[in-house]
PDB file of C-alpha atoms in Angstrom:
ATOM      1  CA  MET A   1       0.000   0.000   0.000  1.00  0.00           C
ATOM      2  CA  GLU A   2       1.473   3.318  -1.007  1.00  0.00           C
ATOM      3  CA  LYS A   3      -1.437   5.672  -1.357  1.00  0.00           C
ATOM      4  CA  HIS A   4      -1.844   7.155   2.107  1.00  0.00           C
ATOM      5  CA  ILE A   5       0.934   9.360   3.402  1.00  0.00           C
ATOM      6  CA  GLU A   6       1.402   9.453   7.123  1.00  0.00           C
ATOM      7  CA  THR A   7       3.858  10.649   9.686  1.00  0.00           C
ATOM      8  CA  VAL A   8       5.913   7.982  11.397  1.00  0.00           C
ATOM      9  CA  ALA A   9       4.941   7.543  15.013  1.00  0.00           C
ATOM     10  CA  SER A  10       8.152   8.514  16.703  1.00  0.00           C
ATOM     11  CA  LEU A  11       9.931   9.934  19.640  1.00  0.00           C
ATOM     12  CA  PRO A  12      11.502  13.373  19.188  1.00  0.00           C
ATOM     13  CA  LEU A  13      14.120  13.385  16.438  1.00  0.00           C
ATOM     14  CA  GLU A  14      16.825  14.588  18.772  1.00  0.00           C
ATOM     15  CA  ASN A  15      16.644  11.218  20.507  1.00  0.00           C
ATOM     16  CA  THR A  16      18.843   8.844  18.522  1.00  0.00           C
ATOM     17  CA  PRO A  17      17.821   5.194  18.038  1.00  0.00           C
ATOM     18  CA  THR A  18      20.531   3.963  20.402  1.00  0.00           C
ATOM     19  CA  THR A  19      18.935   5.988  23.193  1.00  0.00           C
ATOM     20  CA  TYR A  20      16.029   3.546  23.214  1.00  0.00           C
ATOM     21  CA  PRO A  21      17.367  -0.013  22.824  1.00  0.00           C
ATOM     22  CA  GLN A  22      14.135  -1.295  24.406  1.00  0.00           C
ATOM     23  CA  ILE A  23      12.138  -0.284  21.322  1.00  0.00           C
ATOM     24  CA  LYS A  24      11.285  -3.636  19.757  1.00  0.00           C
ATOM     25  CA  LYS A  25       9.975  -4.937  16.457  1.00  0.00           C
ATOM     26  CA  ALA A  26       6.311  -4.271  15.767  1.00  0.00           C
ATOM     27  CA  ASP A  27       5.553  -7.606  14.115  1.00  0.00           C
ATOM     28  CA  LEU A  28       2.054  -8.999  14.263  1.00  0.00           C
ATOM     29  CA  LEU A  29       1.521 -12.762  14.310  1.00  0.00           C
ATOM     30  CA  PRO A  30       0.913 -14.614  11.023  1.00  0.00           C
ATOM     31  CA  HIS A  31      -2.763 -14.957  10.123  1.00  0.00           C
ATOM     32  CA  PRO A  32      -4.353 -17.880   8.218  1.00  0.00           C
ATOM     33  CA  GLU A  33      -5.922 -15.453   5.725  1.00  0.00           C
ATOM     34  CA  SER A  34      -2.565 -13.816   4.967  1.00  0.00           C
ATOM     35  CA  ARG A  35      -1.700 -15.727   1.793  1.00  0.00           C
ATOM     36  CA  LEU A  36      -0.177 -15.173  -1.638  1.00  0.00           C
ATOM     37  CA  ASP A  37      -3.523 -16.026  -3.255  1.00  0.00           C
ATOM     38  CA  SER A  38      -5.489 -13.567  -1.113  1.00  0.00           C
ATOM     39  CA  MET A  39      -5.873  -9.801  -0.782  1.00  0.00           C
ATOM     40  CA  GLU A  40      -6.689 -10.117   2.920  1.00  0.00           C
ATOM     41  CA  MET A  41      -4.597  -9.428   6.048  1.00  0.00           C
ATOM     42  CA  LYS A  42      -1.734  -7.649   4.306  1.00  0.00           C
ATOM     43  CA  GLU A  43      -0.612  -6.187   7.631  1.00  0.00           C
ATOM     44  CA  THR A  44       0.394  -9.608   8.992  1.00  0.00           C
ATOM     45  CA  PRO A  45       3.172 -12.017   7.968  1.00  0.00           C
ATOM     46  CA  LEU A  46       2.293 -14.617   5.377  1.00  0.00           C
ATOM     47  CA  SER A  47       0.965 -17.882   6.774  1.00  0.00           C
ATOM     48  CA  ASP A  48       2.619 -20.325   4.355  1.00  0.00           C
ATOM     49  CA  SER A  49       5.090 -22.988   5.452  1.00  0.00           C
ATOM     50  CA  THR A  50       6.272 -23.532   1.852  1.00  0.00           C
ATOM     51  CA  ILE A  51       7.879 -20.081   1.571  1.00  0.00           C
ATOM     52  CA  PRO A  52      11.663 -20.447   1.979  1.00  0.00           C
ATOM     53  CA  TYR A  53      13.562 -18.344   4.490  1.00  0.00           C
ATOM     54  CA  ARG A  54      16.982 -16.959   3.620  1.00  0.00           C
ATOM     55  CA  ASP A  55      19.591 -19.587   4.471  1.00  0.00           C
ATOM     56  CA  LEU A  56      22.307 -17.773   6.440  1.00  0.00           C
ATOM     57  CA  THR A  57      24.837 -20.632   6.273  1.00  0.00           C
ATOM     58  CA  SER A  58      27.082 -19.007   3.647  1.00  0.00           C
ATOM     59  CA  VAL A  59      27.087 -16.242   1.037  1.00  0.00           C
ATOM     60  CA  ALA A  60      26.208 -18.799  -1.619  1.00  0.00           C
ATOM     61  CA  SER A  61      23.305 -20.194   0.407  1.00  0.00           C
ATOM     62  CA  LYS A  62      22.027 -16.686   1.140  1.00  0.00           C
ATOM     63  CA  LYS A  63      21.964 -15.753  -2.541  1.00  0.00           C
ATOM     64  CA  GLU A  64      20.488 -19.056  -3.684  1.00  0.00           C
ATOM     65  CA  SER A  65      17.728 -18.914  -1.087  1.00  0.00           C
ATOM     66  CA  ILE A  66      16.938 -15.281  -1.990  1.00  0.00           C
ATOM     67  CA  SER A  67      16.502 -16.406  -5.594  1.00  0.00           C
ATOM     68  CA  ARG A  68      14.096 -19.143  -4.448  1.00  0.00           C
ATOM     69  CA  LEU A  69      12.241 -16.636  -2.250  1.00  0.00           C
ATOM     70  CA  ILE A  70      11.717 -14.223  -5.165  1.00  0.00           C
ATOM     71  CA  SER A  71      10.479 -17.108  -7.284  1.00  0.00           C
ATOM     72  CA  LYS A  72       8.083 -18.277  -4.578  1.00  0.00           C
ATOM     73  CA  LEU A  73       6.661 -14.841  -3.731  1.00  0.00           C
ATOM     74  CA  ASP A  74       6.256 -14.306  -7.498  1.00  0.00           C
ATOM     75  CA  VAL A  75       5.298 -10.659  -7.187  1.00  0.00           C
ATOM     76  CA  GLU A  76       4.334 -10.468 -10.858  1.00  0.00           C
ATOM     77  CA  ASN A  77       1.506 -12.983 -10.445  1.00  0.00           C
ATOM     78  CA  SER A  78       0.606 -13.405  -6.756  1.00  0.00           C
ATOM     79  CA  ILE A  79      -2.795 -11.912  -5.914  1.00  0.00           C
ATOM     80  CA  ARG A  80      -1.468 -10.403  -2.675  1.00  0.00           C
ATOM     81  CA  TYR A  81       0.645  -7.844  -4.557  1.00  0.00           C
ATOM     82  CA  GLN A  82      -1.630  -6.861  -7.451  1.00  0.00           C
ATOM     83  CA  ARG A  83      -2.603  -3.207  -7.657  1.00  0.00           C
ATOM     84  CA  THR A  84      -6.175  -2.130  -7.012  1.00  0.00           C
ATOM     85  CA  VAL A  85      -8.037   1.028  -7.982  1.00  0.00           C
ATOM     86  CA  GLU A  86      -7.107   2.522  -4.609  1.00  0.00           C
ATOM     87  CA  ASP A  87      -3.622   1.220  -3.885  1.00  0.00           C
ATOM     88  CA  THR A  88      -0.385  -0.447  -4.871  1.00  0.00           C
ATOM     89  CA  TYR A  89       1.532  -2.717  -2.518  1.00  0.00           C
ATOM     90  CA  CYS A  90       5.252  -1.994  -2.678  1.00  0.00           C
ATOM     91  CA  ASN A  91       5.473  -1.878   1.115  1.00  0.00           C
ATOM     92  CA  VAL A  92       3.689  -5.227   1.546  1.00  0.00           C
ATOM     93  CA  TYR A  93       6.046  -6.953  -0.888  1.00  0.00           C
ATOM     94  CA  SER A  94       9.130  -5.337   0.655  1.00  0.00           C
ATOM     95  CA  TYR A  95       7.963  -6.383   4.115  1.00  0.00           C
ATOM     96  CA  ASP A  96       7.405  -9.987   3.008  1.00  0.00           C
ATOM     97  CA  TYR A  97      10.790 -10.068   1.264  1.00  0.00           C
ATOM     98  CA  CYS A  98      12.549  -8.828   4.392  1.00  0.00           C
ATOM     99  CA  TYR A  99      10.519 -11.012   6.770  1.00  0.00           C
ATOM    100  CA  PHE A 100      11.553 -14.215   4.987  1.00  0.00           C
ATOM    101  CA  SER A 101      15.087 -12.877   4.623  1.00  0.00           C
ATOM    102  CA  LYS A 102      15.209 -12.698   8.439  1.00  0.00           C
ATOM    103  CA  VAL A 103      15.647  -8.936   8.704  1.00  0.00           C
ATOM    104  CA  TYR A 104      13.200  -6.427  10.153  1.00  0.00           C
ATOM    105  CA  LEU A 105      11.293  -3.916   8.053  1.00  0.00           C
ATOM    106  CA  PRO A 106       8.007  -2.556   9.454  1.00  0.00           C
ATOM    107  CA  THR A 107       4.652  -2.928   7.778  1.00  0.00           C
ATOM    108  CA  VAL A 108       3.058  -1.681  10.999  1.00  0.00           C
ATOM    109  CA  TRP A 109       4.764   0.572  13.530  1.00  0.00           C
ATOM    110  CA  TRP A 110       4.187   1.672  17.098  1.00  0.00           C
ATOM    111  CA  THR A 111       1.908   4.585  17.938  1.00  0.00           C
ATOM    112  CA  ASP A 112       3.431   7.587  19.698  1.00  0.00           C
ATOM    113  CA  GLU A 113       1.879   6.437  22.962  1.00  0.00           C
ATOM    114  CA  SER A 114       3.362   2.950  22.591  1.00  0.00           C
ATOM    115  CA  LEU A 115       6.827   4.342  21.886  1.00  0.00           C
ATOM    116  CA  GLU A 116       6.653   6.573  24.942  1.00  0.00           C
ATOM    117  CA  LYS A 117       5.654   3.619  27.130  1.00  0.00           C
ATOM    118  CA  MET A 118       8.521   1.482  25.833  1.00  0.00           C
ATOM    119  CA  ALA A 119      10.955   4.343  26.324  1.00  0.00           C
ATOM    120  CA  GLN A 120       9.862   4.365  29.967  1.00  0.00           C
ATOM    121  CA  GLY A 121      10.553   0.647  30.248  1.00  0.00           C
ATOM    122  CA  GLN A 122       6.955  -0.550  30.008  1.00  0.00           C
ATOM    123  CA  GLU A 123       6.068  -3.734  28.127  1.00  0.00           C
ATOM    124  CA  VAL A 124       3.826  -3.153  25.092  1.00  0.00           C
ATOM    125  CA  GLU A 125       2.357  -5.834  22.834  1.00  0.00           C
ATOM    126  CA  ALA A 126       1.652  -5.257  19.156  1.00  0.00           C
ATOM    127  CA  VAL A 127      -2.128  -4.980  18.718  1.00  0.00           C
ATOM    128  CA  PHE A 128      -3.302  -3.781  15.296  1.00  0.00           C
ATOM    129  CA  GLU A 129      -5.013  -0.367  15.309  1.00  0.00           C
ATOM    130  CA  GLN A 130      -4.429  -0.065  19.056  1.00  0.00           C
ATOM    131  CA  THR A 131      -0.703  -0.071  19.804  1.00  0.00           C
ATOM    132  CA  VAL A 132       0.460  -0.296  16.154  1.00  0.00           C
ATOM    133  CA  ASP A 133      -0.806   1.108  12.852  1.00  0.00           C
ATOM    134  CA  ARG A 134       0.142   0.588   9.207  1.00  0.00           C
ATOM    135  CA  ILE A 135       3.206   2.416   7.965  1.00  0.00           C
ATOM    136  CA  TYR A 136       3.604   3.241   4.286  1.00  0.00           C
ATOM    137  CA  SER A 137       6.558   3.924   2.018  1.00  0.00           C
ATOM    138  CA  SER A 138       6.932   7.671   2.526  1.00  0.00           C
ATOM    139  CA  ALA A 139       6.959   7.262   6.301  1.00  0.00           C
ATOM    140  CA  ILE A 140       9.310   4.271   6.031  1.00  0.00           C
ATOM    141  CA  THR A 141      11.812   6.624   4.368  1.00  0.00           C
ATOM    142  CA  ASP A 142      11.874   8.627   7.597  1.00  0.00           C
ATOM    143  CA  TRP A 143      11.760   5.434   9.705  1.00  0.00           C
ATOM    144  CA  PHE A 144      15.045   4.250   8.203  1.00  0.00           C
ATOM    145  CA  SER A 145      16.872   7.401   9.264  1.00  0.00           C
ATOM    146  CA  GLU A 146      15.401   7.426  12.762  1.00  0.00           C
ATOM    147  CA  TRP A 147      15.034   3.751  13.630  1.00  0.00           C
ATOM    148  CA  GLY A 148      16.842   1.718  10.981  1.00  0.00           C
ATOM    149  CA  PRO A 149      20.184   1.473  12.850  1.00  0.00           C
ATOM    150  CA  ASN A 150      18.302   0.127  15.881  1.00  0.00           C
ATOM    151  CA  PHE A 151      17.412  -2.907  13.765  1.00  0.00           C
ATOM    152  CA  GLY A 152      20.701  -3.454  11.962  1.00  0.00           C
ATOM    153  CA  TRP A 153      20.229  -1.273   8.877  1.00  0.00           C
ATOM    154  CA  GLU A 154      23.311   0.510   7.505  1.00  0.00           C
ATOM    155  CA  LYS A 155      23.034   3.577   5.292  1.00  0.00           C
ATOM    156  CA  MET A 156      24.469   3.329   1.776  1.00  0.00           C
ATOM    157  CA  TYR A 157      25.169   6.217  -0.563  1.00  0.00           C
ATOM    158  CA  THR A 158      25.282   4.968  -4.160  1.00  0.00           C
ATOM    159  CA  ALA A 159      23.591   2.384  -6.340  1.00  0.00           C
ATOM    160  CA  ASP A 160      26.976   0.806  -7.033  1.00  0.00           C
ATOM    161  CA  GLU A 161      27.761   0.526  -3.314  1.00  0.00           C
ATOM    162  CA  ILE A 162      24.491  -1.136  -2.373  1.00  0.00           C
ATOM    163  CA  GLN A 163      24.608  -3.598  -5.295  1.00  0.00           C
ATOM    164  CA  LYS A 164      28.162  -4.622  -4.377  1.00  0.00           C
ATOM    165  CA  LYS A 165      27.164  -5.255  -0.748  1.00  0.00           C
ATOM    166  CA  VAL A 166      24.152  -7.334  -1.782  1.00  0.00           C
ATOM    167  CA  ASN A 167      26.199  -9.332  -4.316  1.00  0.00           C
ATOM    168  CA  GLU A 168      29.246  -9.919  -2.128  1.00  0.00           C
ATOM    169  CA  ASN A 169      27.458 -10.734   1.129  1.00  0.00           C
ATOM    170  CA  GLY A 170      24.021 -12.045   0.159  1.00  0.00           C
ATOM    171  CA  GLY A 171      22.465  -9.305   2.254  1.00  0.00           C
ATOM    172  CA  ILE A 172      19.317  -7.224   1.916  1.00  0.00           C
ATOM    173  CA  GLY A 173      19.205  -3.878   0.133  1.00  0.00           C
ATOM    174  CA  ILE A 174      16.358  -1.370   0.128  1.00  0.00           C
ATOM    175  CA  ILE A 175      15.691   1.838  -1.809  1.00  0.00           C
ATOM    176  CA  CYS A 176      12.916   3.941  -0.277  1.00  0.00           C
ATOM    177  CA  ALA A 177      11.595   7.288  -1.539  1.00  0.00           C
ATOM    178  CA  LYS A 178       9.284   9.841   0.038  1.00  0.00           C
ATOM    179  CA  ARG A 179       6.614  11.492  -2.103  1.00  0.00           C
ATOM    180  CA  ARG A 180       6.884  15.268  -2.395  1.00  0.00           C
ATOM    181  CA  GLU A 181       3.132  15.832  -2.350  1.00  0.00           C
ATOM    182  CA  LYS A 182       1.314  14.756   0.795  1.00  0.00           C
ATOM    183  CA  GLY A 183      -1.393  12.190   0.248  1.00  0.00           C
ATOM    184  CA  LEU A 184       0.307  10.572  -2.755  1.00  0.00           C
ATOM    185  CA  SER A 185       2.382   7.430  -2.891  1.00  0.00           C
ATOM    186  CA  GLY A 186       6.054   7.000  -2.168  1.00  0.00           C
ATOM    187  CA  HIS A 187       7.881   3.841  -3.164  1.00  0.00           C
ATOM    188  CA  ILE A 188      10.015   1.105  -1.604  1.00  0.00           C
ATOM    189  CA  VAL A 189      11.963  -1.573  -3.472  1.00  0.00           C
ATOM    190  CA  PRO A 190      14.384  -4.390  -2.504  1.00  0.00           C
ATOM    191  CA  VAL A 191      17.791  -4.453  -4.201  1.00  0.00           C
ATOM    192  CA  VAL A 192      18.564  -8.115  -4.902  1.00  0.00           C
ATOM    193  CA  PRO A 193      21.642 -10.224  -5.767  1.00  0.00           C
ATOM    194  CA  GLU A 194      22.508 -10.518  -9.416  1.00  0.00           C
ATOM    195  CA  THR A 195      22.076 -13.917 -11.067  1.00  0.00           C
ATOM    196  CA  ASP A 196      23.259 -15.501 -14.309  1.00  0.00           C
ATOM    197  CA  LEU A 197      20.036 -14.344 -15.970  1.00  0.00           C
ATOM    198  CA  HIS A 198      19.343 -11.059 -14.174  1.00  0.00           C
ATOM    199  CA  LYS A 199      21.849  -8.204 -13.939  1.00  0.00           C
ATOM    200  CA  ALA A 200      22.117  -4.622 -12.747  1.00  0.00           C
ATOM    201  CA  TYR A 201      22.691  -1.985 -15.414  1.00  0.00           C
ATOM    202  CA  ARG A 202      26.239  -0.633 -15.535  1.00  0.00           C
ATOM    203  CA  GLU A 203      28.023   2.155 -17.342  1.00  0.00           C
ATOM    204  CA  LYS A 204      31.826   1.856 -17.527  1.00  0.00           C
ATOM    205  CA  GLY A 205      31.678  -0.929 -14.964  1.00  0.00           C
ATOM    206  CA  VAL A 206      29.721   1.122 -12.388  1.00  0.00           C
ATOM    207  CA  VAL A 207      26.177   0.180 -11.360  1.00  0.00           C
ATOM    208  CA  VAL A 208      23.799   2.929 -12.414  1.00  0.00           C
ATOM    209  CA  TYR A 209      20.516   1.033 -11.913  1.00  0.00           C
ATOM    210  CA  PRO A 210      20.668  -1.824  -9.370  1.00  0.00           C
ATOM    211  CA  LEU A 211      18.903  -5.136  -9.845  1.00  0.00           C
ATOM    212  CA  GLN A 212      15.585  -4.757  -8.020  1.00  0.00           C
ATOM    213  CA  SER A 213      12.302  -6.577  -7.360  1.00  0.00           C
ATOM    214  CA  GLN A 214       9.056  -4.689  -6.802  1.00  0.00           C
ATOM    215  CA  ALA A 215       5.327  -4.415  -6.414  1.00  0.00           C
ATOM    216  CA  GLY A 216       3.819  -1.174  -7.678  1.00  0.00           C
ATOM    217  CA  LYS A 217       1.838   0.102 -10.634  1.00  0.00           C
ATOM    218  CA  LEU A 218       3.756  -2.597 -12.487  1.00  0.00           C
ATOM    219  CA  ASN A 219       5.178  -5.631 -10.712  1.00  0.00           C
ATOM    220  CA  TYR A 220       8.571  -7.113 -11.573  1.00  0.00           C
ATOM    221  CA  ASN A 221      10.290 -10.181 -10.137  1.00  0.00           C
ATOM    222  CA  TYR A 222      13.507  -8.600 -11.458  1.00  0.00           C
ATOM    223  CA  PHE A 223      14.266  -5.277 -13.156  1.00  0.00           C
ATOM    224  CA  SER A 224      17.032  -2.726 -13.535  1.00  0.00           C
ATOM    225  CA  GLU A 225      17.172  -0.503 -16.632  1.00  0.00           C
ATOM    226  CA  VAL A 226      13.426  -0.483 -17.317  1.00  0.00           C
ATOM    227  CA  ARG A 227      12.715   2.022 -14.498  1.00  0.00           C
ATOM    228  CA  LYS A 228      16.101   3.764 -14.594  1.00  0.00           C
ATOM    229  CA  ASP A 229      16.871   5.860 -11.469  1.00  0.00           C
ATOM    230  CA  TRP A 230      13.221   6.112 -10.411  1.00  0.00           C
ATOM    231  CA  TRP A 231      14.184   7.408  -6.932  1.00  0.00           C
ATOM    232  CA  ASN A 232      15.496  10.633  -8.512  1.00  0.00           C
ATOM    233  CA  ASP A 233      12.123  11.425 -10.086  1.00  0.00           C
ATOM    234  CA  GLU A 234      10.848  14.894  -9.221  1.00  0.00           C
ATOM    235  CA  LEU A 235       7.806  13.209  -7.654  1.00  0.00           C
ATOM    236  CA  TYR A 236       9.957  12.372  -4.633  1.00  0.00           C
ATOM    237  CA  SER A 237      11.325  14.821  -2.092  1.00  0.00           C
ATOM    238  CA  SER A 238      13.968  12.459  -0.698  1.00  0.00           C
ATOM    239  CA  PHE A 239      15.219   8.888  -0.864  1.00  0.00           C
ATOM    240  CA  VAL A 240      17.468   6.548   1.101  1.00  0.00           C
ATOM    241  CA  PHE A 241      19.573   3.467   0.371  1.00  0.00           C
ATOM    242  CA  TYR A 242      19.904   0.993   3.266  1.00  0.00           C
ATOM    243  CA  TYR A 243      21.595  -2.389   3.657  1.00  0.00           C
ATOM    244  CA  HIS A 244      21.214  -5.207   6.181  1.00  0.00           C
ATOM    245  CA  GLU A 245      23.378  -8.288   6.604  1.00  0.00           C
TER     246      GLU A 245
END
């Protein structure tokens, strides 16, 4: 879902993420209706034991299992990620990709009140539309800067840098852009390891457009040159590159 622009529920920006190590993931539990062949329960993890998790044994196993994950999620065809009249689902796909890659990206995030309670040392459970609410791509752009390091995300600065990290380590890359006009959609896209069949686009040996996988107005299991440097479009006020081992 990209359509609705919201402010990230947060503590004051002057408080760095490391100030609040007790702030925890806002994952909801998997729900039986959260499936690849359903449009329901997009805010919860997929309930499907056949979806492969990223195998962290080695770089080779990480990359091979990511390839199998992309094939299984099949963003181009799975009902869960198909656009509707109202919305597209880049954030849902990115969340699922990260969830099964064993890294944390929010699809719901804590309310201001919940964050304040946790900062005071209180225990808070994730309850949808009570202690947590949906978070969309524009707000996730801000979330990365404020909270990403708390959950192992490292800021990158170029397309070439993030593609190299993903290729060399079998890690997880994300490009996230914030829409300039309030109320309109931002975008979030995983950067994925190159394969024999799917490559980033390079000029003079430097990655200009990384290899990516996305849900959006158009869904692609893999793409690079077809959308060029979409994050630099004038539609967006800012963007971030982040990487997670």
